[in-house]
Short mmCIF file of C-alpha atoms and ligand atoms in Angstrom, two decimals:
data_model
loop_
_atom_site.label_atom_id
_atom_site.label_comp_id
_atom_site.label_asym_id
_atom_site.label_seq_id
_atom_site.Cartn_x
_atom_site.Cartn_y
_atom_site.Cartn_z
CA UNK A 1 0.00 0.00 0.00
CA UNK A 2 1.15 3.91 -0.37
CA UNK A 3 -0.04 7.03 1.59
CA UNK A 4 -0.46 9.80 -1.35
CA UNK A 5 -0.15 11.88 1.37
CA UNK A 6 1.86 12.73 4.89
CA UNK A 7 3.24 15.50 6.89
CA UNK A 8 6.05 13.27 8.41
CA UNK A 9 7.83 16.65 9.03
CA UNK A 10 5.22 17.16 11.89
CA UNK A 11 5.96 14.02 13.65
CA UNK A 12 8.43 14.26 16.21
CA UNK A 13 9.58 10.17 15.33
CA UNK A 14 8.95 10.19 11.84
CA UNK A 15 11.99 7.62 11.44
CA UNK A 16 10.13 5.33 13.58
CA UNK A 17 6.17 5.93 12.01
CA UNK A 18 8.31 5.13 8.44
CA UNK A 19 9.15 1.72 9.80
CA UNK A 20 5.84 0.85 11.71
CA UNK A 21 4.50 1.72 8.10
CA UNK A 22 6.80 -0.65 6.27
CA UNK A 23 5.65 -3.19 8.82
CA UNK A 24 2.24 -2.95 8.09
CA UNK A 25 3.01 -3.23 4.23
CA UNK A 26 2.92 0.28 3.13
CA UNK A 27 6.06 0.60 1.27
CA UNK A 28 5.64 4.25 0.30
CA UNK A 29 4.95 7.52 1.47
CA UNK A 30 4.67 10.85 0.01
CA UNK A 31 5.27 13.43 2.49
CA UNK A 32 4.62 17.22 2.15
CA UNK A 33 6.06 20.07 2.42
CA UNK A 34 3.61 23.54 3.29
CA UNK A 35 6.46 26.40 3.78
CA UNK A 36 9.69 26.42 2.70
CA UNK A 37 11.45 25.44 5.76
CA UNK A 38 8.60 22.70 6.09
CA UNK A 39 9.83 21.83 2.45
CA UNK A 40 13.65 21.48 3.45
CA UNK A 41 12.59 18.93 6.36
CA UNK A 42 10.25 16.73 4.06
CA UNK A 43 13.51 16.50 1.81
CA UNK A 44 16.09 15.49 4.30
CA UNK A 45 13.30 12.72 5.11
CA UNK A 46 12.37 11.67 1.74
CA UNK A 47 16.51 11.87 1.19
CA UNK A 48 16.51 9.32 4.76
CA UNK A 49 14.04 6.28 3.03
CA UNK A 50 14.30 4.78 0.19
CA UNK A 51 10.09 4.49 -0.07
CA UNK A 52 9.81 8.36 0.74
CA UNK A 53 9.27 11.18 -1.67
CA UNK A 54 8.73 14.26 -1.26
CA UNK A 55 6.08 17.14 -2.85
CA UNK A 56 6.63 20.48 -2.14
CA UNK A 57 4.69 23.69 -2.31
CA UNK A 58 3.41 27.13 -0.09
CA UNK A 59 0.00 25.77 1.48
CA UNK A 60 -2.80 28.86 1.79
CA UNK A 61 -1.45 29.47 5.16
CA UNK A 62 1.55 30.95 3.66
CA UNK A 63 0.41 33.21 1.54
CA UNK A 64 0.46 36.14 3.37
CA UNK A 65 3.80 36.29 3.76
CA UNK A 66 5.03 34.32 0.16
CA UNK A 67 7.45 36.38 -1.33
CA UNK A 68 9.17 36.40 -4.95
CA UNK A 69 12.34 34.97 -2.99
CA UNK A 70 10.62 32.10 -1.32
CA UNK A 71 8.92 30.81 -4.92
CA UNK A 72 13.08 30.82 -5.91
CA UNK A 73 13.88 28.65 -3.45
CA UNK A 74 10.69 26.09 -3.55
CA UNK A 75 12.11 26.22 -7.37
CA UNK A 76 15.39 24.98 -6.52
CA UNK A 77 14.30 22.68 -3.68
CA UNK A 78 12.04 21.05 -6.68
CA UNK A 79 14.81 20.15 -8.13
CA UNK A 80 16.14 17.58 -5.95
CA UNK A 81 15.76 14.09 -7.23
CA UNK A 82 13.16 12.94 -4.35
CA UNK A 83 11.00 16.07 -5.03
CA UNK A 84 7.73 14.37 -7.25
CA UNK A 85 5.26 16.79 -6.63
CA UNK A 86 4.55 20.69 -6.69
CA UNK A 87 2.23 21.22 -3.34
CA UNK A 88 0.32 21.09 -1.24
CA UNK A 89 -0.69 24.48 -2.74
CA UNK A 90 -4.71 25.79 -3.24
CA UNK A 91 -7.08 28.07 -1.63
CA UNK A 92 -8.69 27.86 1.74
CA UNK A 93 -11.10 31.05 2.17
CA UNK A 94 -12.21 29.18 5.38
CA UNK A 95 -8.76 30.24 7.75
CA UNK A 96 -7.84 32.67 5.13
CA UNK A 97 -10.39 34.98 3.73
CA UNK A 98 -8.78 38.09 4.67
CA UNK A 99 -5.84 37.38 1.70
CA UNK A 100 -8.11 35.72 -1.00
CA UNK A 101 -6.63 37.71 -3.57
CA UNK A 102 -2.55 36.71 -1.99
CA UNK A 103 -4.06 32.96 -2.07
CA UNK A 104 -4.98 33.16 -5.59
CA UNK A 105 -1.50 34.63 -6.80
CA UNK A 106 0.54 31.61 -4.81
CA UNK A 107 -1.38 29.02 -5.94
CA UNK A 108 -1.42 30.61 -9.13
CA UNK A 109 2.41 30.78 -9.10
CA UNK A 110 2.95 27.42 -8.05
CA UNK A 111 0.88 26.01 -11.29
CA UNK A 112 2.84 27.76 -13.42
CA UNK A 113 6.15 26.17 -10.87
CA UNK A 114 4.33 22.57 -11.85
CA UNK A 115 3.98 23.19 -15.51
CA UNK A 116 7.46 24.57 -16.44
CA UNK A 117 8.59 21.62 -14.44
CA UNK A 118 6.27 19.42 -15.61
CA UNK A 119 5.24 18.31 -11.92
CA UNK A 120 1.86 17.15 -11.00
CA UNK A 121 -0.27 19.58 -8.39
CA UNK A 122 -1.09 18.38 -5.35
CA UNK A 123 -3.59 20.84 -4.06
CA UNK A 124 -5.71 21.86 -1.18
CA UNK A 125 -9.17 24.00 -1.27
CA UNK A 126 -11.66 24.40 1.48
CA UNK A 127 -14.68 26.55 1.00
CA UNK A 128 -13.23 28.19 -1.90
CA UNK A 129 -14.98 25.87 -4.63
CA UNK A 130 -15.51 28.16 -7.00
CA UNK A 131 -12.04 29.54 -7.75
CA UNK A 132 -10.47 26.18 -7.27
CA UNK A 133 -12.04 25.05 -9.92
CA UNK A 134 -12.10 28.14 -11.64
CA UNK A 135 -8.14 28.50 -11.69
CA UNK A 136 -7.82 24.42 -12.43
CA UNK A 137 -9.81 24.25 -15.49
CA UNK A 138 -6.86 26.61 -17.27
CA UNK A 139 -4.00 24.16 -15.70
CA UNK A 140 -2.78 21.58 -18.42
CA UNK A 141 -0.82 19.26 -15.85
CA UNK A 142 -1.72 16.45 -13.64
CA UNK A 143 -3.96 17.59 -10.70
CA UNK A 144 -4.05 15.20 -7.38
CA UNK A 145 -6.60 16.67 -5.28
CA UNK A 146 -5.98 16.13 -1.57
CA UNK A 147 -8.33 15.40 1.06
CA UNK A 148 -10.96 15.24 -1.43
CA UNK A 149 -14.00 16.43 1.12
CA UNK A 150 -16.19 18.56 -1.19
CA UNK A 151 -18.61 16.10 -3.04
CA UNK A 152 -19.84 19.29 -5.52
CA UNK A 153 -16.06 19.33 -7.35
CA UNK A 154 -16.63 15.80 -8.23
CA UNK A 155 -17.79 16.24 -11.60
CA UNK A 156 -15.95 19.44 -12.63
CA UNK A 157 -12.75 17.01 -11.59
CA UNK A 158 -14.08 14.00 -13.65
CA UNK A 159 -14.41 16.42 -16.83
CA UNK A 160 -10.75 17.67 -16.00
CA UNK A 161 -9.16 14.21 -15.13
CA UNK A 162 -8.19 14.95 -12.12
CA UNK A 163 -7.19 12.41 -9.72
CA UNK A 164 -9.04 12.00 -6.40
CA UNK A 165 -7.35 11.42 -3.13
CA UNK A 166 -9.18 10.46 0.20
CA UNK A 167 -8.23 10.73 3.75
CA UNK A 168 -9.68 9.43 6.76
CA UNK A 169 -12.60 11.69 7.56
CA UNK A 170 -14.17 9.52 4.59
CA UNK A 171 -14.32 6.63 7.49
CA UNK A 172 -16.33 8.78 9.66
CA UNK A 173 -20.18 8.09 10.42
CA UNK A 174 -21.52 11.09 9.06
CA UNK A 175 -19.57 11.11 5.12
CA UNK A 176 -22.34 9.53 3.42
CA UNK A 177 -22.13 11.38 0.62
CA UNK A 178 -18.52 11.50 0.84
CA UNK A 179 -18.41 7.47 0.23
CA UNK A 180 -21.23 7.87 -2.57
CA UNK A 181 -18.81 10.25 -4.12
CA UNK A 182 -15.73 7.64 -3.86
CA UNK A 183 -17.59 5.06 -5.09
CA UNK A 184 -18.14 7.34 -8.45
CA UNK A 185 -14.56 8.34 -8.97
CA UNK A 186 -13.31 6.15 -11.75
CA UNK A 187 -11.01 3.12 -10.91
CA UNK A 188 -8.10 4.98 -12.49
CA UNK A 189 -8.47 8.30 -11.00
CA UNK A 190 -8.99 6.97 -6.83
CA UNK A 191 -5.93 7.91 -4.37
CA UNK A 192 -5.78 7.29 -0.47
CA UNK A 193 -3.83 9.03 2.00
CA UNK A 194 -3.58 9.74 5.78
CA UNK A 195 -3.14 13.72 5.81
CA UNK A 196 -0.83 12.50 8.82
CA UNK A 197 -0.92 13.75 11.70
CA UNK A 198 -4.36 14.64 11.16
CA UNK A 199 -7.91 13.20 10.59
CA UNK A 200 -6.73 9.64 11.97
CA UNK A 201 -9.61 7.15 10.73
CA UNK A 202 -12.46 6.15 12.79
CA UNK A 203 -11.57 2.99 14.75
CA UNK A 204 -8.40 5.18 15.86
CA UNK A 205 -9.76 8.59 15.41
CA UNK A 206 -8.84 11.21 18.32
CA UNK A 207 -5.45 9.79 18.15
CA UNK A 208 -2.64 11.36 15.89
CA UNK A 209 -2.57 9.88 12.89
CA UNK A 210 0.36 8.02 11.24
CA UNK A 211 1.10 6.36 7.47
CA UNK A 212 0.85 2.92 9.16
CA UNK A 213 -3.11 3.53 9.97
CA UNK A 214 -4.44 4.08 6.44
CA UNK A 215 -5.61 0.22 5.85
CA UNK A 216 -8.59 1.48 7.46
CA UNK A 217 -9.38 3.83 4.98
CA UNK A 218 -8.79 1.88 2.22
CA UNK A 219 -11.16 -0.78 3.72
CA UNK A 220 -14.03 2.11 3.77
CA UNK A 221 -12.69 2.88 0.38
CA UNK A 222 -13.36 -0.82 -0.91
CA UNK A 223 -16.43 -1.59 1.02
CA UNK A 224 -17.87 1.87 -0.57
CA UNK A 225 -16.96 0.84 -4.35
CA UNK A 226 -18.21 -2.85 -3.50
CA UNK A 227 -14.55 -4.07 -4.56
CA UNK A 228 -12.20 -6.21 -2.99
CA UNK A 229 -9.42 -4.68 -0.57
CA UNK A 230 -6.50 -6.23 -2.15
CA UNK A 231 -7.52 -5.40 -5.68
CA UNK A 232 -8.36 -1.58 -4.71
CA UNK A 233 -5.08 -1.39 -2.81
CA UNK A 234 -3.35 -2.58 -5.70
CA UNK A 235 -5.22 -0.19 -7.99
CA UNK A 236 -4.48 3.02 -5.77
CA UNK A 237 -0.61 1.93 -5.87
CA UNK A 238 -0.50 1.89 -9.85
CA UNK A 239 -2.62 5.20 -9.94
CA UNK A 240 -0.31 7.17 -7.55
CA UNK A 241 2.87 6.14 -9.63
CA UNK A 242 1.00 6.97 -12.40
CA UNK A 243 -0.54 10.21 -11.44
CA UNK A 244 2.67 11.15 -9.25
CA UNK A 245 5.31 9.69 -11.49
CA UNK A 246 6.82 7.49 -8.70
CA UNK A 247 9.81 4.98 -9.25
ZN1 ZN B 301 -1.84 18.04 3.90
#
């Protein structure tokens, strides 16, 4: 199994939740980098494990204070040979709608970053539909969106091929139509990730949330899309090294 999606730089034993992983069979981990310092951490851990990569980007968060300089360096840091991805990068108007207009130019930026490197996107949105999709539709790369928790920007991504990626609120009692959406994303587009340390899945949720948990998900995943485990596991594996360009 893989986890699309980690912030080993925010665990304090990331060495060790990289080998419980490997002992519960998930051989690979992309881990992500949301500020540039963030980004230089996620790279001397990808650099650490052979199953790690890295993607690397300016979440929201940061774009009050992105400057010119710091796009440079992300630039650079992208070039290291463990650095797969351009992100997380997107909008969220939910902590940030004070610098809407500063979100739009980063995430902006950092498409353009993923194009001229010919990167795929891994991106973040979060009640900021509308311009997420709105500033997607012109991008001509490969678009893995994370956390996928907004069931209306299912079909605009199915008409733009983007690839779907779900964490583990999808486990959760009340993401009905969260699961009715996974079960509609075509079996070449579906991703899984943990969004460690957050949004640990339900039979551990509460507790902070590491790669080696995300069999869970994928069991929600399966049961949702009425297919077997091992099959969808399987699928998910040859989709992210597809969609992320993985080794
Ligand atoms: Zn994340």
């Amino acid at each position: 199994m893989i986890d699309t999606h980690a912030h080993l730089d925010a665990l304090d034993d990331a060495g060790e939740a990289v080998g419980r992983a490997g002992a519960a069979g998930i051989d690979r981990i992309v881990t992500i980098g949301t500020g540039i310092s963030s980004c230089r951490a996620t790279l001397d851990i990808a650099a650490a494990h052979a199953g790690v990569f890295a993607a690397l980007g300016i979440d929201p968060h940061g774009a009050a204070g992105a400057t010119g300089g710091e796009l440079e360096e992300l630039r650079e840091l992208l070039r290291h040979p463990k650095a797969v991805a351009v992100g997380e990068t997107g909008l969220d108007y939910h902590h940030g709608a004070d610098r809407c207009p500063q979100q739009r130019r980063l995430f902006e930026a950092q498409l353009a970053l993923a194009l001229e490197l010919c990167k795929p996107v891994v991106v973040h949105t979060r009640s900021a539909n509308g311009d997420t999709e709105a500033l997607l539709r012109r991008h001509d790369g490969t678009v893995v969106m994370h956390c996928f928790s907004e069931p209306e920007l299912l079909r605009p991504g199915l008409e733009h091929g983007w690839y779907f990626s779900f964490a583990g609120n999808v486990t959760y009692p009340k993401a009905q139509s969260l699961r009715a959406a996974a079960a509609e994303v075509p079996a070449d587009r579906i991703l899984v990730e943990t969004d460690s340390p957050f949004l640990a899945p339900q039979p551990v949720r509460g507790r902070r949330n590491e790669p080696a948990f995300i069999r869970h998900t994928v069991e929600v995943l399966a049961s949702a899309r009425s297919e077997d485990l091992d099959e969808l596991a399987a699928r998910i594996d040859a989709n992210a090294t597809a969609a992320l360009g993985l080794p």
